[in-house]
Amino acid sequence: MIINVDYQYYNDHFPKVSEDRFNALIYRCKRTVMNQLGVQISLTRHEQRSIKDCICEVLNQMDINESTKGLTSISNNGYSKSFQTMDSKQQQQSIDDIIQSYFGGTRLFKSRFIAY
């Protein structure tokens, strides 16, 4: 299953990062999402679009996670912005939550739990 997300699609629906930043993150985002989805031979248009949208949201979250790493606040000429610091486990959980919100309970989502 190959899902292509180009910058034009991203920029039309989820614009937050530059094209250079998009290109730097997109491969990891696609892998992160696809690793949590089961292999499907055929996908509906809706499923394909949901996967694209999820990848874009994960990209935005990855950008936030990486750009705020170690920062608690920024102040510049009266403008200030505070960040909630997250450890790597919390950062991964924020990404997992996005994927779960798109695909939890669907045929696409691989369950992480094994029943005995």
PDB file of C-alpha atoms in Angstrom:
ATOM      1  CA  MET A   1       0.000   0.000   0.000  1.00  0.00           C
ATOM      2  CA  ILE A   2       1.625   3.224  -1.160  1.00  0.00           C
ATOM      3  CA  ILE A   3       0.258   6.523   0.080  1.00  0.00           C
ATOM      4  CA  ASN A   4       1.748   9.643  -1.446  1.00  0.00           C
ATOM      5  CA  VAL A   5       1.476  12.925   0.397  1.00  0.00           C
ATOM      6  CA  ASP A   6       2.967  15.840  -1.450  1.00  0.00           C
ATOM      7  CA  TYR A   7       3.582  19.351  -0.180  1.00  0.00           C
ATOM      8  CA  GLN A   8       0.702  20.765  -2.235  1.00  0.00           C
ATOM      9  CA  TYR A   9      -1.816  18.463  -0.490  1.00  0.00           C
ATOM     10  CA  TYR A  10      -0.289  19.219   2.909  1.00  0.00           C
ATOM     11  CA  ASN A  11      -0.227  22.964   2.292  1.00  0.00           C
ATOM     12  CA  ASP A  12      -3.844  22.988   1.077  1.00  0.00           C
ATOM     13  CA  HIS A  13      -5.172  21.213   4.175  1.00  0.00           C
ATOM     14  CA  PHE A  14      -2.688  21.401   7.093  1.00  0.00           C
ATOM     15  CA  PRO A  15      -0.305  24.321   6.430  1.00  0.00           C
ATOM     16  CA  LYS A  16       2.067  24.850   9.345  1.00  0.00           C
ATOM     17  CA  VAL A  17       5.580  24.100   8.112  1.00  0.00           C
ATOM     18  CA  SER A  18       7.704  25.200   5.179  1.00  0.00           C
ATOM     19  CA  GLU A  19       8.307  22.968   2.184  1.00  0.00           C
ATOM     20  CA  ASP A  20      11.883  22.293   3.329  1.00  0.00           C
ATOM     21  CA  ARG A  21      10.668  21.246   6.779  1.00  0.00           C
ATOM     22  CA  PHE A  22       7.932  19.125   5.187  1.00  0.00           C
ATOM     23  CA  ASN A  23      10.521  17.339   3.057  1.00  0.00           C
ATOM     24  CA  ALA A  24      12.690  16.722   6.125  1.00  0.00           C
ATOM     25  CA  LEU A  25       9.833  15.120   8.108  1.00  0.00           C
ATOM     26  CA  ILE A  26       7.527  13.397   5.626  1.00  0.00           C
ATOM     27  CA  TYR A  27       9.385  10.083   5.332  1.00  0.00           C
ATOM     28  CA  ARG A  28       9.461   9.512   9.106  1.00  0.00           C
ATOM     29  CA  CYS A  29       5.820  10.532   9.420  1.00  0.00           C
ATOM     30  CA  LYS A  30       4.705   8.094   6.745  1.00  0.00           C
ATOM     31  CA  ARG A  31       6.680   5.284   8.378  1.00  0.00           C
ATOM     32  CA  THR A  32       5.304   6.116  11.814  1.00  0.00           C
ATOM     33  CA  VAL A  33       1.699   5.992  10.621  1.00  0.00           C
ATOM     34  CA  MET A  34       2.078   3.014   8.304  1.00  0.00           C
ATOM     35  CA  ASN A  35       3.813   0.947  11.008  1.00  0.00           C
ATOM     36  CA  GLN A  36       0.661   1.164  13.111  1.00  0.00           C
ATOM     37  CA  LEU A  37      -1.668   0.185  10.287  1.00  0.00           C
ATOM     38  CA  GLY A  38      -2.268  -3.344   9.110  1.00  0.00           C
ATOM     39  CA  VAL A  39      -1.410  -4.281   5.546  1.00  0.00           C
ATOM     40  CA  GLN A  40      -4.405  -3.734   3.270  1.00  0.00           C
ATOM     41  CA  ILE A  41      -4.555  -4.823  -0.351  1.00  0.00           C
ATOM     42  CA  SER A  42      -7.189  -2.293  -1.337  1.00  0.00           C
ATOM     43  CA  LEU A  43      -8.273   0.934   0.269  1.00  0.00           C
ATOM     44  CA  THR A  44     -11.353   3.016  -0.289  1.00  0.00           C
ATOM     45  CA  ARG A  45     -10.904   6.666  -1.265  1.00  0.00           C
ATOM     46  CA  HIS A  46     -12.046   7.651   2.200  1.00  0.00           C
ATOM     47  CA  GLU A  47      -9.413   5.400   3.806  1.00  0.00           C
ATOM     48  CA  GLN A  48      -6.696   6.786   1.537  1.00  0.00           C
ATOM     49  CA  ARG A  49      -7.658  10.345   2.418  1.00  0.00           C
ATOM     50  CA  SER A  50      -7.801   9.521   6.132  1.00  0.00           C
ATOM     51  CA  ILE A  51      -4.281   8.084   5.958  1.00  0.00           C
ATOM     52  CA  LYS A  52      -3.018  11.200   4.158  1.00  0.00           C
ATOM     53  CA  ASP A  53      -4.698  13.474   6.698  1.00  0.00           C
ATOM     54  CA  CYS A  54      -3.305  11.467   9.592  1.00  0.00           C
ATOM     55  CA  ILE A  55       0.214  11.643   8.148  1.00  0.00           C
ATOM     56  CA  CYS A  56      -0.141  15.436   7.849  1.00  0.00           C
ATOM     57  CA  GLU A  57      -1.323  15.781  11.451  1.00  0.00           C
ATOM     58  CA  VAL A  58       1.521  13.557  12.656  1.00  0.00           C
ATOM     59  CA  LEU A  59       3.934  15.739  10.674  1.00  0.00           C
ATOM     60  CA  ASN A  60       2.671  18.853  12.453  1.00  0.00           C
ATOM     61  CA  GLN A  61       2.967  17.122  15.832  1.00  0.00           C
ATOM     62  CA  MET A  62       6.487  15.883  15.046  1.00  0.00           C
ATOM     63  CA  ASP A  63       7.474  19.414  14.110  1.00  0.00           C
ATOM     64  CA  ILE A  64       6.118  20.737  17.407  1.00  0.00           C
ATOM     65  CA  ASN A  65       7.829  17.961  19.359  1.00  0.00           C
ATOM     66  CA  GLU A  66      11.188  18.628  17.719  1.00  0.00           C
ATOM     67  CA  SER A  67      11.033  22.422  17.678  1.00  0.00           C
ATOM     68  CA  THR A  68      10.138  22.678  21.369  1.00  0.00           C
ATOM     69  CA  LYS A  69      12.578  20.006  22.563  1.00  0.00           C
ATOM     70  CA  GLY A  70      14.240  21.416  25.660  1.00  0.00           C
ATOM     71  CA  LEU A  71      12.416  24.760  25.440  1.00  0.00           C
ATOM     72  CA  THR A  72      10.052  25.956  28.117  1.00  0.00           C
ATOM     73  CA  SER A  73       9.493  29.487  26.810  1.00  0.00           C
ATOM     74  CA  ILE A  74      10.523  32.039  24.200  1.00  0.00           C
ATOM     75  CA  SER A  75      10.458  35.796  24.687  1.00  0.00           C
ATOM     76  CA  ASN A  76      11.120  38.380  21.997  1.00  0.00           C
ATOM     77  CA  ASN A  77      10.291  42.119  22.232  1.00  0.00           C
ATOM     78  CA  GLY A  78       7.204  41.688  24.360  1.00  0.00           C
ATOM     79  CA  TYR A  79       6.048  38.520  22.594  1.00  0.00           C
ATOM     80  CA  SER A  80       6.321  35.424  24.705  1.00  0.00           C
ATOM     81  CA  LYS A  81       5.324  31.830  24.185  1.00  0.00           C
ATOM     82  CA  SER A  82       5.433  29.036  26.736  1.00  0.00           C
ATOM     83  CA  PHE A  83       5.699  25.336  26.009  1.00  0.00           C
ATOM     84  CA  GLN A  84       4.739  22.330  28.020  1.00  0.00           C
ATOM     85  CA  THR A  85       7.853  20.203  28.222  1.00  0.00           C
ATOM     86  CA  MET A  86       7.359  16.597  27.198  1.00  0.00           C
ATOM     87  CA  ASP A  87       9.742  13.693  27.478  1.00  0.00           C
ATOM     88  CA  SER A  88      10.206  11.333  24.530  1.00  0.00           C
ATOM     89  CA  LYS A  89       7.560   8.931  25.851  1.00  0.00           C
ATOM     90  CA  GLN A  90       4.991  11.719  26.032  1.00  0.00           C
ATOM     91  CA  GLN A  91       5.973  12.908  22.558  1.00  0.00           C
ATOM     92  CA  GLN A  92       5.448   9.418  21.149  1.00  0.00           C
ATOM     93  CA  GLN A  93       2.131   9.171  22.983  1.00  0.00           C
ATOM     94  CA  SER A  94       0.965  12.438  21.386  1.00  0.00           C
ATOM     95  CA  ILE A  95       1.650  10.903  17.955  1.00  0.00           C
ATOM     96  CA  ASP A  96       0.043   7.574  18.890  1.00  0.00           C
ATOM     97  CA  ASP A  97      -3.062   9.467  20.058  1.00  0.00           C
ATOM     98  CA  ILE A  98      -3.424  11.122  16.641  1.00  0.00           C
ATOM     99  CA  ILE A  99      -3.174   7.777  14.855  1.00  0.00           C
ATOM    100  CA  GLN A 100      -5.612   6.179  17.316  1.00  0.00           C
ATOM    101  CA  SER A 101      -8.112   9.004  16.780  1.00  0.00           C
ATOM    102  CA  TYR A 102      -8.097   8.350  13.029  1.00  0.00           C
ATOM    103  CA  PHE A 103      -8.023   4.569  12.948  1.00  0.00           C
ATOM    104  CA  GLY A 104      -8.867   3.097  16.353  1.00  0.00           C
ATOM    105  CA  GLY A 105     -11.672   0.582  15.932  1.00  0.00           C
ATOM    106  CA  THR A 106     -11.271   0.391  12.156  1.00  0.00           C
ATOM    107  CA  ARG A 107     -10.035  -2.474  10.002  1.00  0.00           C
ATOM    108  CA  LEU A 108      -6.858  -0.502   9.319  1.00  0.00           C
ATOM    109  CA  PHE A 109      -5.555  -0.259  12.876  1.00  0.00           C
ATOM    110  CA  LYS A 110      -3.207  -2.967  14.159  1.00  0.00           C
ATOM    111  CA  SER A 111      -4.037  -3.764  17.740  1.00  0.00           C
ATOM    112  CA  ARG A 112      -1.093  -3.533  20.111  1.00  0.00           C
ATOM    113  CA  PHE A 113      -2.636  -5.929  22.571  1.00  0.00           C
ATOM    114  CA  ILE A 114      -2.485  -9.693  22.470  1.00  0.00           C
ATOM    115  CA  ALA A 115      -5.278 -11.726  24.055  1.00  0.00           C
ATOM    116  CA  TYR A 116      -4.239 -14.815  25.986  1.00  0.00           C
TER     117      TYR A 116
END
